[in-house]
């Protein structure tokens, strides 16, 4: 399937740089980018004929979409295929860095872009997803669009990357979410140190 093919491509690129051990975290990031792009497509179809109403405002409609996406995803997927609304993954090797992008042909609204930007800003000061949720417990949209990208940001941080390594651009009817990660000894060292620290924390936890 497509996920296996993408994993194979990523594994091949990483092996060329001697960074095979980064496969799990980077493949997780890649799939989060892809899932985010696909859900954006499904959301576009779901709201295609939506018009604001007093009975169901947009925030309420958005919550309904989040509740229904699980049981209606196969229907939305079929509609997306019929309408040829796709999400593509692009790999580019830039010197000793890898650029991975998920591109879909649905432009973000101004509100969506502000929401994701706010999530990013909040996530910069959080050490984990748990801390992120605690800090944003009163945000009604904390589990909506962009939460997968917050996870990506956390993973990239564990690889020693800064917040600029994850970027989103949306214009001219196209949205692209991209990761730029160096494939070098610095990234490998950061990942290994994170693994050692995680194992140490596990051992220190009371039984």
PDB file of C-alpha atoms in Angstrom, residues 2-32 91 98 100 152 155-156 158-159 179 181-184 187-188 191-192 195:
ATOM      1  CA  UNK A   2       0.956   3.670  -0.115  1.00  0.00           C
ATOM      2  CA  UNK A   3       2.239   3.830   3.481  1.00  0.00           C
ATOM      3  CA  UNK A   4       4.552   0.878   2.884  1.00  0.00           C
ATOM      4  CA  UNK A   5       5.841   2.477  -0.308  1.00  0.00           C
ATOM      5  CA  UNK A   6       6.499   5.796   1.452  1.00  0.00           C
ATOM      6  CA  UNK A   7       8.264   3.992   4.288  1.00  0.00           C
ATOM      7  CA  UNK A   8      10.462   2.219   1.740  1.00  0.00           C
ATOM      8  CA  UNK A   9      11.398   5.479  -0.002  1.00  0.00           C
ATOM      9  CA  UNK A  10      12.213   7.148   3.302  1.00  0.00           C
ATOM     10  CA  UNK A  11      14.251   4.152   4.484  1.00  0.00           C
ATOM     11  CA  UNK A  12      16.299   4.214   1.283  1.00  0.00           C
ATOM     12  CA  UNK A  13      17.080   7.932   1.621  1.00  0.00           C
ATOM     13  CA  UNK A  14      18.050   7.572   5.279  1.00  0.00           C
ATOM     14  CA  UNK A  15      20.297   4.599   4.554  1.00  0.00           C
ATOM     15  CA  UNK A  16      22.238   6.655   2.009  1.00  0.00           C
ATOM     16  CA  UNK A  17      23.172   9.056   4.819  1.00  0.00           C
ATOM     17  CA  UNK A  18      23.785   6.403   7.473  1.00  0.00           C
ATOM     18  CA  UNK A  19      20.707   7.585   9.370  1.00  0.00           C
ATOM     19  CA  UNK A  20      18.564   4.465   9.248  1.00  0.00           C
ATOM     20  CA  UNK A  21      17.797   4.663  12.965  1.00  0.00           C
ATOM     21  CA  UNK A  22      15.801   7.851  12.325  1.00  0.00           C
ATOM     22  CA  UNK A  23      13.216   5.904  10.313  1.00  0.00           C
ATOM     23  CA  UNK A  24      10.640   5.509  13.093  1.00  0.00           C
ATOM     24  CA  UNK A  25      10.452   9.170  14.217  1.00  0.00           C
ATOM     25  CA  UNK A  26      10.620  10.588  10.692  1.00  0.00           C
ATOM     26  CA  UNK A  27       8.103   8.117   9.278  1.00  0.00           C
ATOM     27  CA  UNK A  28       5.758   9.042  12.132  1.00  0.00           C
ATOM     28  CA  UNK A  29       6.160  12.708  11.175  1.00  0.00           C
ATOM     29  CA  UNK A  30       5.584  11.898   7.510  1.00  0.00           C
ATOM     30  CA  UNK A  31       2.345  10.034   8.190  1.00  0.00           C
ATOM     31  CA  UNK A  32       1.096  12.845  10.430  1.00  0.00           C
ATOM     32  CA  UNK A  91      10.828  14.133  -0.973  1.00  0.00           C
ATOM     33  CA  UNK A  98      15.880  16.011   3.835  1.00  0.00           C
ATOM     34  CA  UNK A 100       9.493  16.176   3.168  1.00  0.00           C
ATOM     35  CA  UNK A 152       5.405  16.524  14.642  1.00  0.00           C
ATOM     36  CA  UNK A 155       9.222  14.784  17.564  1.00  0.00           C
ATOM     37  CA  UNK A 156      11.423  17.192  15.624  1.00  0.00           C
ATOM     38  CA  UNK A 158      13.603  15.413  20.143  1.00  0.00           C
ATOM     39  CA  UNK A 159      15.867  15.275  17.071  1.00  0.00           C
ATOM     40  CA  UNK A 179       9.722  19.243   7.387  1.00  0.00           C
ATOM     41  CA  UNK A 181      15.708  17.870   8.914  1.00  0.00           C
ATOM     42  CA  UNK A 182      19.497  17.550   8.699  1.00  0.00           C
ATOM     43  CA  UNK A 183      20.692  13.977   8.104  1.00  0.00           C
ATOM     44  CA  UNK A 184      23.954  14.169   9.986  1.00  0.00           C
ATOM     45  CA  UNK A 187      20.682  14.823  14.516  1.00  0.00           C
ATOM     46  CA  UNK A 188      21.691  11.240  15.273  1.00  0.00           C
ATOM     47  CA  UNK A 191      18.039  11.248  18.901  1.00  0.00           C
ATOM     48  CA  UNK A 192      20.307   8.802  20.736  1.00  0.00           C
ATOM     49  CA  UNK A 195      16.380   7.573  23.738  1.00  0.00           C
TER      50      UNK A 195
END
